[in-house]
PDB file of C-alpha atoms in Angstrom:
ATOM      1  CA  MET A   1      79.404  39.445 -20.668  1.00 76.00           C
ATOM      2  CA  ALA A   2      81.621  41.758 -22.229  1.00 92.00           C
ATOM      3  CA  ASN A   3      85.513  40.595 -20.302  1.00 96.00           C
ATOM      4  CA  TYR A   4      89.144  41.373 -21.413  1.00 97.00           C
ATOM      5  CA  THR A   5      88.898  38.010 -23.817  1.00 97.00           C
ATOM      6  CA  TYR A   6      86.230  39.282 -26.064  1.00 97.00           C
ATOM      7  CA  LEU A   7      87.762  42.699 -25.670  1.00 98.00           C
ATOM      8  CA  VAL A   8      91.073  41.678 -27.673  1.00 98.00           C
ATOM      9  CA  ASN A   9      88.959  39.791 -30.217  1.00 97.00           C
ATOM     10  CA  GLU A  10      86.642  42.611 -31.261  1.00 98.00           C
ATOM     11  CA  LEU A  11      90.196  44.985 -30.921  1.00 98.00           C
ATOM     12  CA  ILE A  12      91.257  43.237 -33.421  1.00 98.00           C
ATOM     13  CA  ALA A  13      87.331  42.719 -36.227  1.00 97.00           C
ATOM     14  CA  ALA A  14      87.473  46.688 -35.421  1.00 97.00           C
ATOM     15  CA  THR A  15      90.900  47.101 -37.191  1.00 97.00           C
ATOM     16  CA  GLU A  16      91.400  44.047 -39.142  1.00 97.00           C
ATOM     17  CA  ASN A  17      94.626  43.686 -37.877  1.00 97.00           C
ATOM     18  CA  ASP A  18      95.784  39.964 -36.156  1.00 96.00           C
ATOM     19  CA  SER A  19      99.842  40.793 -36.420  1.00 97.00           C
ATOM     20  CA  THR A  20     101.595  39.705 -33.756  1.00 98.00           C
ATOM     21  CA  GLU A  21     103.602  43.290 -33.313  1.00 97.00           C
ATOM     22  CA  PHE A  22      99.161  44.512 -32.957  1.00 98.00           C
ATOM     23  CA  LEU A  23      98.680  42.136 -30.247  1.00 97.00           C
ATOM     24  CA  ASN A  24     102.153  42.364 -28.410  1.00 97.00           C
ATOM     25  CA  PHE A  25     101.113  45.996 -27.864  1.00 97.00           C
ATOM     26  CA  ILE A  26      97.570  45.267 -26.810  1.00 98.00           C
ATOM     27  CA  PRO A  27      97.867  45.101 -22.972  1.00 97.00           C
ATOM     28  CA  ASN A  28      99.169  48.830 -23.560  1.00 97.00           C
ATOM     29  CA  MET A  29      96.467  49.850 -25.272  1.00 98.00           C
ATOM     30  CA  VAL A  30      94.029  48.867 -22.576  1.00 98.00           C
ATOM     31  CA  ASN A  31      96.872  50.041 -19.788  1.00 97.00           C
ATOM     32  CA  ARG A  32      95.885  53.701 -21.535  1.00 98.00           C
ATOM     33  CA  ALA A  33      92.171  53.245 -21.946  1.00 98.00           C
ATOM     34  CA  GLU A  34      91.661  52.650 -18.068  1.00 98.00           C
ATOM     35  CA  GLU A  35      94.190  55.597 -17.260  1.00 97.00           C
ATOM     36  CA  ARG A  36      91.967  57.756 -18.776  1.00 98.00           C
ATOM     37  CA  LEU A  37      89.064  55.996 -17.721  1.00 98.00           C
ATOM     38  CA  VAL A  38      90.090  56.571 -14.250  1.00 97.00           C
ATOM     39  CA  LYS A  39      90.933  60.644 -15.211  1.00 97.00           C
ATOM     40  CA  ASP A  40      87.613  61.296 -17.110  1.00 97.00           C
ATOM     41  CA  LEU A  41      85.400  59.410 -14.794  1.00 96.00           C
ATOM     42  CA  ASP A  42      83.665  60.547 -11.644  1.00 92.00           C
ATOM     43  CA  ASP A  43      81.549  57.330 -10.979  1.00 91.00           C
ATOM     44  CA  TYR A  44      80.940  55.926  -7.492  1.00 92.00           C
ATOM     45  CA  GLY A  45      82.323  52.020  -9.219  1.00 92.00           C
ATOM     46  CA  LEU A  46      85.990  53.747  -8.510  1.00 96.00           C
ATOM     47  CA  VAL A  47      84.966  54.374  -5.131  1.00 96.00           C
ATOM     48  CA  THR A  48      86.771  52.254  -2.372  1.00 96.00           C
ATOM     49  CA  TYR A  49      86.344  51.847   1.728  1.00 97.00           C
ATOM     50  CA  THR A  50      89.956  51.263   3.242  1.00 97.00           C
ATOM     51  CA  SER A  51      90.109  51.355   7.309  1.00 97.00           C
ATOM     52  CA  VAL A  52      93.126  53.442   9.136  1.00 96.00           C
ATOM     53  CA  ALA A  53      94.508  53.825  12.460  1.00 95.00           C
ATOM     54  CA  VAL A  54      94.745  57.556  13.062  1.00 96.00           C
ATOM     55  CA  SER A  55      97.591  57.118  15.701  1.00 96.00           C
ATOM     56  CA  SER A  56      97.810  58.716  19.085  1.00 96.00           C
ATOM     57  CA  GLY A  57     100.845  61.784  18.772  1.00 96.00           C
ATOM     58  CA  ASN A  58     101.114  61.070  14.557  1.00 96.00           C
ATOM     59  CA  ASN A  59      99.282  64.317  13.378  1.00 96.00           C
ATOM     60  CA  LYS A  60     100.321  61.766   9.670  1.00 96.00           C
ATOM     61  CA  VAL A  61      98.455  59.552   8.035  1.00 96.00           C
ATOM     62  CA  THR A  62      99.224  57.289   5.305  1.00 96.00           C
ATOM     63  CA  LEU A  63      97.393  56.468   2.727  1.00 97.00           C
ATOM     64  CA  PRO A  64      95.941  53.308   1.436  1.00 96.00           C
ATOM     65  CA  SER A  65      97.902  52.360  -1.693  1.00 95.00           C
ATOM     66  CA  GLY A  66      96.629  53.582  -5.267  1.00 95.00           C
ATOM     67  CA  THR A  67      94.736  56.865  -3.612  1.00 97.00           C
ATOM     68  CA  ARG A  68      94.121  58.821  -6.631  1.00 96.00           C
ATOM     69  CA  ILE A  69      91.580  61.507  -4.737  1.00 96.00           C
ATOM     70  CA  VAL A  70      90.936  61.066  -1.791  1.00 96.00           C
ATOM     71  CA  LYS A  71      86.533  62.057  -1.121  1.00 95.00           C
ATOM     72  CA  ASN A  72      86.580  61.814   2.638  1.00 95.00           C
ATOM     73  CA  ILE A  73      88.182  60.879   5.987  1.00 97.00           C
ATOM     74  CA  ASN A  74      86.448  59.975   9.228  1.00 97.00           C
ATOM     75  CA  ILE A  75      87.499  58.397  12.636  1.00 97.00           C
ATOM     76  CA  VAL A  76      84.900  56.680  15.298  1.00 96.00           C
ATOM     77  CA  SER A  77      85.046  58.966  18.900  1.00 93.00           C
ATOM     78  CA  ASN A  78      82.595  57.592  21.280  1.00 91.00           C
ATOM     79  CA  SER A  79      80.770  55.313  19.051  1.00 92.00           C
ATOM     80  CA  SER A  80      80.177  57.757  16.526  1.00 93.00           C
ATOM     81  CA  LYS A  81      81.706  58.358  12.820  1.00 94.00           C
ATOM     82  CA  ILE A  82      83.127  62.005  12.396  1.00 95.00           C
ATOM     83  CA  ASN A  83      83.995  63.182   9.244  1.00 96.00           C
ATOM     84  CA  LEU A  84      86.484  65.844   9.040  1.00 97.00           C
ATOM     85  CA  LEU A  85      86.324  68.559   6.880  1.00 97.00           C
ATOM     86  CA  MET A  86      89.442  69.031   4.098  1.00 97.00           C
ATOM     87  CA  ARG A  87      91.575  71.998   4.311  1.00 97.00           C
ATOM     88  CA  THR A  88      95.053  72.637   2.287  1.00 95.00           C
ATOM     89  CA  ASP A  89      98.043  72.345   4.538  1.00 90.00           C
ATOM     90  CA  GLU A  90      98.549  75.750   4.986  1.00 93.00           C
ATOM     91  CA  PHE A  91      95.418  76.144   6.945  1.00 96.00           C
ATOM     92  CA  ILE A  92      96.382  73.079   8.829  1.00 95.00           C
ATOM     93  CA  ASN A  93      99.323  74.473   9.297  1.00 93.00           C
ATOM     94  CA  ASP A  94      97.844  77.951  11.020  1.00 95.00           C
ATOM     95  CA  TYR A  95      94.825  76.429  12.581  1.00 96.00           C
ATOM     96  CA  TRP A  96      97.362  74.339  14.286  1.00 95.00           C
ATOM     97  CA  PRO A  97     101.228  74.939  14.202  1.00 94.00           C
ATOM     98  CA  VAL A  98     102.242  73.059  17.104  1.00 94.00           C
ATOM     99  CA  SER A  99     101.953  69.602  16.914  1.00 88.00           C
ATOM    100  CA  ALA A 100     103.135  67.869  19.714  1.00 92.00           C
ATOM    101  CA  SER A 101      99.894  69.207  21.476  1.00 95.00           C
ATOM    102  CA  THR A 102      96.740  67.423  21.057  1.00 96.00           C
ATOM    103  CA  SER A 103      93.061  67.243  20.481  1.00 96.00           C
ATOM    104  CA  GLU A 104      90.642  65.328  18.356  1.00 96.00           C
ATOM    105  CA  PRO A 105      91.229  65.861  14.910  1.00 96.00           C
ATOM    106  CA  ARG A 106      88.324  68.101  12.948  1.00 97.00           C
ATOM    107  CA  TYR A 107      90.397  68.699   9.515  1.00 97.00           C
ATOM    108  CA  TYR A 108      93.082  67.004   7.412  1.00 97.00           C
ATOM    109  CA  GLY A 109      94.855  68.313   4.544  1.00 96.00           C
ATOM    110  CA  GLN A 110      96.941  66.756   1.416  1.00 94.00           C
ATOM    111  CA  ARG A 111     100.494  66.758   1.701  1.00 93.00           C
ATOM    112  CA  ASN A 112     101.635  64.410  -0.968  1.00 93.00           C
ATOM    113  CA  GLY A 113     100.125  61.687  -3.002  1.00 91.00           C
ATOM    114  CA  SER A 114     100.995  59.577  -0.523  1.00 95.00           C
ATOM    115  CA  THR A 115      99.707  61.046   2.429  1.00 96.00           C
ATOM    116  CA  VAL A 116      97.632  63.745   4.750  1.00 97.00           C
ATOM    117  CA  VAL A 117      97.890  65.428   7.863  1.00 96.00           C
ATOM    118  CA  VAL A 118      95.372  65.437  10.302  1.00 97.00           C
ATOM    119  CA  ALA A 119      94.840  68.863  12.949  1.00 97.00           C
ATOM    120  CA  PRO A 120      95.024  68.347  15.715  1.00 97.00           C
ATOM    121  CA  THR A 121      97.188  65.944  16.713  1.00 97.00           C
ATOM    122  CA  PRO A 122      95.215  62.553  17.459  1.00 97.00           C
ATOM    123  CA  ALA A 123      95.273  62.516  21.125  1.00 95.00           C
ATOM    124  CA  SER A 124      94.746  58.687  21.217  1.00 95.00           C
ATOM    125  CA  THR A 125      94.047  56.709  18.798  1.00 96.00           C
ATOM    126  CA  TYR A 126      91.649  56.209  16.796  1.00 97.00           C
ATOM    127  CA  SER A 127      89.904  53.627  14.059  1.00 96.00           C
ATOM    128  CA  GLY A 128      89.343  55.553  10.714  1.00 95.00           C
ATOM    129  CA  GLU A 129      88.332  54.979   7.141  1.00 97.00           C
ATOM    130  CA  VAL A 130      89.935  56.596   3.955  1.00 97.00           C
ATOM    131  CA  VAL A 131      86.960  56.952   1.444  1.00 97.00           C
ATOM    132  CA  TYR A 132      88.700  57.510  -2.129  1.00 97.00           C
ATOM    133  CA  ILE A 133      89.071  56.500  -6.345  1.00 97.00           C
ATOM    134  CA  SER A 134      91.780  54.185  -6.988  1.00 96.00           C
ATOM    135  CA  ARG A 135      91.776  52.628 -10.228  1.00 96.00           C
ATOM    136  CA  PRO A 136      89.542  48.948 -10.362  1.00 96.00           C
ATOM    137  CA  THR A 137      91.624  45.620 -10.909  1.00 94.00           C
ATOM    138  CA  THR A 138      93.778  45.755 -14.640  1.00 95.00           C
ATOM    139  CA  LEU A 139      92.296  44.166 -17.037  1.00 96.00           C
ATOM    140  CA  THR A 140      94.920  41.238 -18.366  1.00 95.00           C
ATOM    141  CA  SER A 141      93.707  38.086 -19.305  1.00 93.00           C
ATOM    142  CA  ALA A 142      94.443  36.432 -15.854  1.00 94.00           C
ATOM    143  CA  SER A 143      92.090  39.442 -14.566  1.00 94.00           C
ATOM    144  CA  ASN A 144      89.355  39.249 -17.485  1.00 96.00           C
ATOM    145  CA  THR A 145      86.859  41.414 -15.890  1.00 97.00           C
ATOM    146  CA  ASN A 146      86.755  44.767 -14.048  1.00 97.00           C
ATOM    147  CA  TYR A 147      84.352  47.746 -13.761  1.00 96.00           C
ATOM    148  CA  PHE A 148      84.920  48.323 -16.894  1.00 97.00           C
ATOM    149  CA  THR A 149      84.159  45.875 -18.883  1.00 97.00           C
ATOM    150  CA  ASP A 150      81.015  45.248 -16.763  1.00 96.00           C
ATOM    151  CA  PHE A 151      79.891  48.505 -16.823  1.00 95.00           C
ATOM    152  CA  CYS A 152      81.056  51.186 -19.362  1.00 96.00           C
ATOM    153  CA  TYR A 153      82.667  48.464 -21.841  1.00 97.00           C
ATOM    154  CA  ASP A 154      81.498  50.841 -24.434  1.00 97.00           C
ATOM    155  CA  LEU A 155      83.241  53.240 -23.269  1.00 97.00           C
ATOM    156  CA  LEU A 156      86.546  50.970 -23.287  1.00 98.00           C
ATOM    157  CA  PHE A 157      86.074  50.486 -26.267  1.00 98.00           C
ATOM    158  CA  ASN A 158      86.521  53.002 -28.221  1.00 98.00           C
ATOM    159  CA  ALA A 159      89.666  54.709 -25.506  1.00 98.00           C
ATOM    160  CA  CYS A 160      91.104  51.179 -26.981  1.00 98.00           C
ATOM    161  CA  MET A 161      90.153  52.682 -30.553  1.00 98.00           C
ATOM    162  CA  VAL A 162      91.483  55.097 -30.029  1.00 98.00           C
ATOM    163  CA  GLU A 163      95.024  53.967 -28.797  1.00 98.00           C
ATOM    164  CA  ALA A 164      94.596  51.436 -31.586  1.00 98.00           C
ATOM    165  CA  SER A 165      94.210  54.490 -34.336  1.00 98.00           C
ATOM    166  CA  MET A 166      97.163  55.286 -32.777  1.00 97.00           C
ATOM    167  CA  PHE A 167      98.662  52.863 -33.064  1.00 97.00           C
ATOM    168  CA  GLN A 168      98.752  52.138 -36.848  1.00 97.00           C
ATOM    169  CA  LYS A 169      98.793  55.494 -37.217  1.00 97.00           C
ATOM    170  CA  ASP A 170      95.398  56.035 -38.808  1.00 97.00           C
ATOM    171  CA  TYR A 171      95.081  59.650 -37.330  1.00 97.00           C
ATOM    172  CA  GLN A 172      91.851  59.829 -39.349  1.00 97.00           C
ATOM    173  CA  THR A 173      89.766  56.920 -38.079  1.00 97.00           C
ATOM    174  CA  ALA A 174      91.193  57.573 -33.941  1.00 97.00           C
ATOM    175  CA  GLY A 175      89.380  61.085 -34.829  1.00 97.00           C
ATOM    176  CA  LEU A 176      86.192  59.450 -35.040  1.00 97.00           C
ATOM    177  CA  TYR A 177      86.739  57.065 -32.352  1.00 98.00           C
ATOM    178  CA  GLN A 178      87.552  60.213 -30.249  1.00 98.00           C
ATOM    179  CA  GLN A 179      84.394  61.501 -31.065  1.00 98.00           C
ATOM    180  CA  GLN A 180      82.676  59.322 -29.966  1.00 97.00           C
ATOM    181  CA  TYR A 181      84.529  58.237 -27.144  1.00 98.00           C
ATOM    182  CA  SER A 182      83.363  61.684 -26.337  1.00 97.00           C
ATOM    183  CA  GLN A 183      79.626  60.981 -27.298  1.00 97.00           C
ATOM    184  CA  VAL A 184      79.907  57.913 -24.658  1.00 97.00           C
ATOM    185  CA  LEU A 185      81.627  59.973 -22.233  1.00 97.00           C
ATOM    186  CA  ASP A 186      78.996  62.665 -21.503  1.00 95.00           C
ATOM    187  CA  LEU A 187      76.053  59.576 -21.003  1.00 94.00           C
ATOM    188  CA  GLN A 188      78.744  57.809 -19.035  1.00 94.00           C
ATOM    189  CA  ARG A 189      78.588  60.938 -16.531  1.00 92.00           C
ATOM    190  CA  ASN A 190      74.846  61.831 -16.675  1.00 92.00           C
ATOM    191  CA  GLN A 191      74.343  58.641 -15.692  1.00 90.00           C
ATOM    192  CA  ALA A 192      77.207  58.902 -12.716  1.00 89.00           C
ATOM    193  CA  ARG A 193      74.955  61.928 -12.334  1.00 87.00           C
ATOM    194  CA  ARG A 194      71.652  60.393 -11.698  1.00 84.00           C
ATOM    195  CA  THR A 195      73.123  57.949  -8.788  1.00 84.00           C
ATOM    196  CA  ARG A 196      73.632  61.240  -6.499  1.00 78.00           C
ATOM    197  CA  ARG A 197      70.172  62.077  -6.853  1.00 73.00           C
ATOM    198  CA  ASP A 198      66.539  59.725  -6.554  1.00 69.00           C
ATOM    199  CA  ASP A 199      63.620  60.385  -7.912  1.00 68.00           C
ATOM    200  CA  MET A 200      61.888  61.861  -4.514  1.00 64.00           C
ATOM    201  CA  GLN A 201      64.077  64.815  -5.140  1.00 63.00           C
ATOM    202  CA  ALA A 202      63.356  67.831  -6.874  1.00 60.00           C
ATOM    203  CA  PRO A 203      66.019  70.936  -7.522  1.00 54.00           C
ATOM    204  CA  ALA A 204      65.640  73.114  -4.657  1.00 54.00           C
ATOM    205  CA  SER A 205      65.997  77.043  -4.883  1.00 56.00           C
ATOM    206  CA  PRO A 206      68.251  79.344  -3.167  1.00 55.00           C
ATOM    207  CA  ALA A 207      65.066  80.727  -2.436  1.00 56.00           C
ATOM    208  CA  GLY A 208      63.839  79.016  -1.126  1.00 55.00           C
ATOM    209  CA  ALA A 209      60.722  77.497  -3.056  1.00 54.00           C
ATOM    210  CA  ASP A 210      60.685  75.089  -5.636  1.00 54.00           C
ATOM    211  CA  ASP A 211      62.959  75.223  -8.727  1.00 55.00           C
ATOM    212  CA  ASN A 212      61.698  75.944 -12.369  1.00 57.00           C
ATOM    213  CA  LEU A 213      64.421  74.656 -13.853  1.00 56.00           C
ATOM    214  CA  VAL A 214      64.272  71.331 -15.835  1.00 58.00           C
ATOM    215  CA  PRO A 215      65.425  68.179 -14.536  1.00 57.00           C
ATOM    216  CA  ASN A 216      68.825  67.259 -16.927  1.00 56.00           C
ATOM    217  CA  SER A 217      67.514  70.012 -19.176  1.00 54.00           C
ATOM    218  CA  ASN A 218      70.725  72.110 -19.204  1.00 50.00           C
TER     219      ASN A 218
END
């Protein structure tokens, strides 16, 4: 099973560089590669669920630390889970201009990188859940594995090799690994698409009949 130590050894072998300067920079390479994967992938492995309280009289909800993209916010009302509909903050302001007025929330909008605003302002406190994209625990010698090493190591390796080649100012090799990264990224994205449809599903035509497109043909 691949892990951080395995990755470091592969980087040294692939670059044929075991200098102290190179070794000291490897954590930076891995960090940059992981940041890139978080931005490039749309993968369930990056999804996190965190419980939050949507407080009475407060139309703002603080997002969990590390939230990159909010996928969904839901609340529990009368024992039923209700998904809030995403809207812009401009819509929220138009829809519920008097924040002191209260009712059951129906919408949420991104206010900034760490806060969302809900409307209507809650009349009571609701238990809620934020579903969001976050970065897995950063790879280090102490945290030896994460989602990237377990499920997309080839993509992680190629991203690291782009960074390693740039560090060595070997721009030609960096371009080759960039091409390899892009190819593997397409495969990883295709795998993510496949997780969103089971084998019993078939594409549906907007006209109401079976779709004549061949799955995964374009």
